[in-house]
Coordinates of C-alpha atoms in Angstrom, one line a residue:
Chain A
S1 CA 0.0 0.0 0.0
Q2 CA 1.1 3.6 -0.4
K3 CA 2.5 5.3 2.6
I4 CA 4.1 8.5 3.7
E5 CA 5.9 8.1 7.0
Q6 CA 7.2 10.7 9.3
N7 CA 8.6 10.1 12.8
S8 CA 5.5 10.2 15.0
E9 CA 7.7 10.8 18.1
A10 CA 8.4 14.4 18.9
L11 CA 11.9 15.7 18.2
N12 CA 13.3 17.7 21.1
I13 CA 16.5 19.7 20.4
Q14 CA 18.4 22.6 22.0
E15 CA 18.3 26.0 20.6
G16 CA 21.1 26.6 18.1
K17 CA 21.4 23.0 17.0
T18 CA 20.3 21.6 13.6
A19 CA 17.0 19.8 13.5
T20 CA 16.7 17.0 11.0
L21 CA 13.3 15.6 10.1
T22 CA 12.7 12.6 7.9
C23 CA 10.0 11.8 5.4
N24 CA 9.9 8.3 3.8
Y25 CA 7.4 7.1 1.2
T26 CA 6.6 3.8 -0.4
N27 CA 4.8 2.9 -3.6
Y28 CA 4.7 6.5 -4.8
S29 CA 6.6 8.1 -7.7
P30 CA 6.1 11.7 -6.7
A31 CA 6.5 14.5 -9.1
Y32 CA 7.0 17.0 -6.2
L33 CA 7.6 16.9 -2.5
Q34 CA 6.6 19.8 -0.3
W35 CA 7.2 20.7 3.4
Y36 CA 4.7 22.6 5.5
R37 CA 4.7 23.9 9.0
Q38 CA 1.6 23.7 11.2
D39 CA 1.0 25.4 14.5
P40 CA -1.6 24.0 16.9
G41 CA -5.1 24.7 15.7
R42 CA -3.9 26.6 12.6
G43 CA -3.7 25.7 8.9
P44 CA -0.5 24.4 7.5
V45 CA 1.9 27.0 6.0
F46 CA 4.0 26.1 2.9
L47 CA 7.8 26.2 3.4
L48 CA 9.6 24.5 0.5
L49 CA 9.0 22.6 -2.7
I50 CA 11.5 20.2 -4.3
R51 CA 11.1 18.5 -7.6
E52 CA 12.0 14.9 -8.5
N53 CA 15.0 16.1 -10.5
E54 CA 16.4 18.3 -7.7
K55 CA 18.6 16.9 -5.0
E56 CA 18.6 19.8 -2.6
K57 CA 16.8 23.1 -2.0
R58 CA 17.6 25.8 0.4
K59 CA 15.7 28.8 1.9
E60 CA 17.4 30.8 4.6
R61 CA 17.9 28.4 7.5
L62 CA 15.9 25.6 5.8
K63 CA 17.3 22.9 3.6
V64 CA 15.5 20.0 2.0
T65 CA 17.0 17.0 0.2
F66 CA 15.1 14.5 -2.0
D67 CA 16.5 11.1 -2.8
T68 CA 14.1 9.3 -5.2
T69 CA 16.3 6.1 -4.9
L70 CA 15.9 5.9 -1.2
K71 CA 12.4 7.3 -1.4
Q72 CA 13.2 9.8 1.3
S73 CA 13.3 13.5 2.0
L74 CA 15.2 15.1 4.8
F75 CA 14.3 18.5 6.2
H76 CA 16.9 20.5 8.1
I77 CA 16.5 23.6 10.2
T78 CA 19.9 25.1 11.1
A79 CA 20.5 27.3 14.1
S80 CA 17.1 26.3 15.4
Q81 CA 15.1 28.7 17.6
P82 CA 12.2 28.2 20.1
A83 CA 10.0 29.9 17.5
D84 CA 10.7 26.9 15.1
S85 CA 8.7 24.7 17.5
A86 CA 5.8 23.3 15.5
T87 CA 4.6 20.3 13.6
Y88 CA 6.3 19.8 10.2
L89 CA 4.4 18.0 7.4
C90 CA 5.8 16.5 4.2
A91 CA 3.5 16.2 1.3
L92 CA 3.7 14.5 -2.1
V93 CA 2.1 15.3 -5.4
V94 CA 1.7 11.8 -6.4
S95 CA 2.2 12.1 -10.1
Y96 CA 2.3 14.7 -13.0
N97 CA -1.2 13.7 -14.0
T98 CA -2.9 14.6 -10.8
D99 CA -3.0 17.5 -8.4
K100 CA -3.7 15.3 -5.5
L101 CA -1.4 16.3 -2.6
I102 CA -1.0 13.7 0.1
F103 CA 0.3 14.5 3.5
G104 CA 2.4 12.6 6.0
T105 CA 1.3 12.6 9.6
G106 CA 3.9 15.1 10.6
T107 CA 6.7 15.4 13.2
R108 CA 6.4 17.7 16.1
L109 CA 9.6 19.7 16.8
Q110 CA 10.3 21.2 20.1
V111 CA 13.2 23.6 20.4
F112 CA 14.1 24.4 24.0
P113 CA 16.3 27.3 25.1
Chain B
D1 CA -3.1 35.7 6.5
S2 CA -3.2 33.1 3.7
G3 CA -6.1 34.9 1.9
V4 CA -8.2 31.7 2.2
T5 CA -11.4 32.3 4.2
Q6 CA -13.3 29.5 5.9
T7 CA -16.6 29.7 7.7
P8 CA -17.8 28.9 10.2
K9 CA -14.7 28.6 12.5
H10 CA -16.5 26.4 15.0
L11 CA -19.6 24.3 14.6
I12 CA -21.3 22.0 17.2
T13 CA -24.0 19.7 16.0
A14 CA -25.7 16.4 16.8
T15 CA -25.4 13.0 15.2
G16 CA -27.6 12.6 12.1
Q17 CA -27.5 16.3 11.2
R18 CA -26.2 17.9 8.1
V19 CA -23.8 20.9 7.9
T20 CA -22.2 23.0 5.2
L21 CA -18.7 24.4 5.4
R22 CA -17.7 27.2 3.1
C23 CA -14.5 28.3 1.6
S24 CA -13.4 31.3 -0.4
P25 CA -10.1 30.8 -2.1
R26 CA -7.4 33.4 -2.6
S27 CA -8.1 35.9 -5.3
G28 CA -7.1 34.3 -8.7
D29 CA -6.7 30.8 -7.4
L30 CA -8.7 28.3 -9.5
S31 CA -8.1 25.2 -7.4
V32 CA -9.8 24.4 -4.1
Y33 CA -8.8 21.4 -2.0
W34 CA -10.6 20.0 1.1
Y35 CA -8.8 18.1 3.9
Q36 CA -10.0 16.5 7.1
Q37 CA -7.7 16.5 10.1
S38 CA -8.5 14.5 13.2
L39 CA -6.2 13.8 16.1
D40 CA -5.3 10.3 15.1
Q41 CA -5.4 10.5 11.4
G42 CA -3.4 13.6 10.2
L43 CA -4.4 15.5 7.1
Q44 CA -6.6 13.4 4.9
F45 CA -7.2 14.5 1.4
L46 CA -10.9 14.6 0.6
I47 CA -11.5 16.2 -2.8
Q48 CA -10.1 18.9 -5.2
Y49 CA -11.9 21.2 -7.6
Y50 CA -10.4 23.1 -10.5
N51 CA -12.4 26.0 -12.0
G52 CA -15.7 24.4 -11.1
E53 CA -14.9 20.8 -12.0
E54 CA -13.9 17.9 -9.8
R55 CA -10.2 17.2 -10.4
A56 CA -9.2 14.6 -7.8
K57 CA -10.9 12.6 -5.2
G58 CA -9.5 11.1 -2.0
N59 CA -11.2 8.9 0.6
I60 CA -14.3 11.1 0.8
L61 CA -17.3 9.3 2.3
E62 CA -20.5 9.1 0.3
R63 CA -22.2 11.1 3.1
F64 CA -19.9 14.0 2.1
S65 CA -20.2 16.0 -1.0
A66 CA -18.6 19.2 -2.3
Q67 CA -18.9 21.7 -5.2
Q68 CA -17.2 24.7 -6.5
F69 CA -19.3 27.6 -7.8
P70 CA -18.8 29.9 -10.7
D71 CA -17.3 32.6 -8.4
L72 CA -14.8 29.9 -7.3
H73 CA -16.0 29.6 -3.7
S74 CA -16.5 26.0 -2.6
E75 CA -18.8 24.3 -0.1
L76 CA -18.3 20.9 1.6
N77 CA -21.5 19.3 2.7
L78 CA -21.5 16.7 5.5
S79 CA -24.6 14.7 6.1
S80 CA -25.8 12.0 8.5
L81 CA -23.1 13.1 10.8
E82 CA -21.4 10.6 13.1
L83 CA -19.3 11.1 16.2
G84 CA -16.2 10.1 14.1
D85 CA -16.8 13.1 11.8
S86 CA -15.6 15.4 14.5
A87 CA -12.5 17.0 13.1
L88 CA -10.8 20.1 11.7
Y89 CA -11.8 20.6 8.1
F90 CA -9.3 22.6 6.0
C91 CA -9.8 24.2 2.7
A92 CA -6.7 25.2 0.6
S93 CA -6.3 26.9 -2.7
S94 CA -3.6 27.1 -5.3
V95 CA -2.8 28.4 -8.7
T96 CA -2.8 25.2 -10.7
S97 CA -2.0 24.7 -14.3
R98 CA -4.3 22.1 -15.9
G99 CA -2.9 18.7 -15.0
Q100 CA -0.1 19.8 -12.8
N101 CA 0.4 21.1 -9.3
T102 CA 3.0 23.7 -9.9
G103 CA 3.2 25.2 -6.4
E104 CA 2.1 25.6 -2.9
L105 CA -1.2 25.3 -1.2
F106 CA -2.6 28.1 0.8
F107 CA -4.6 26.9 3.7
G108 CA -7.4 28.5 5.6
E109 CA -7.7 28.4 9.3
G110 CA -10.1 25.6 9.3
S111 CA -13.6 24.8 10.5
R112 CA -13.7 22.8 13.7
L113 CA -16.7 20.5 13.7
T114 CA -17.8 18.8 16.9
V115 CA -20.5 16.1 16.6
L116 CA -22.2 15.3 19.9

């Protein structure tokens, strides 16, 4: 069956460190992969998009990698801050012929001072 | 502010009832998506409309239906409500070229439905 898996356990890290979140998928051949941030009770907010032919994308303190062989994306936040504490969701556009965007269950990040 | 407006923000109703959730997309966005988020399920894709036509369908129950109107706003109708339908329902919009998702989704703040 098709799955998008993110670590369901919360990730707790100290301020200033790099947070690394993982998104693994099975039985998909995604055209795009996106990362979103969601705060409690709020709608998700788009962070980054990476295409299947791109290995890495950066935006300020954020970096995303996409390995279609491993079927995995890694999301990094460098120099993390308490304000980065949120749930981070990865999402796949499952193919070029559809606009269906499927989300993983998300990983909660807690950055403590 | 994403520019996507959802109403109502909160709704409490009883089992067996019917409710309608409304979504106004960002100005210029042709695609509207509906998602359900419950505590144990994460964001579940329900359905997508593009310029008034159904584009993609997820695991949407037969008791649920949606439509997108000529002014591009969308409504999600939930009927014969059950306790398990209690969830946050999100609407999102995007600028979508026909056949391809070329960018991000902009989410509204959601409608929290509680079925008692």
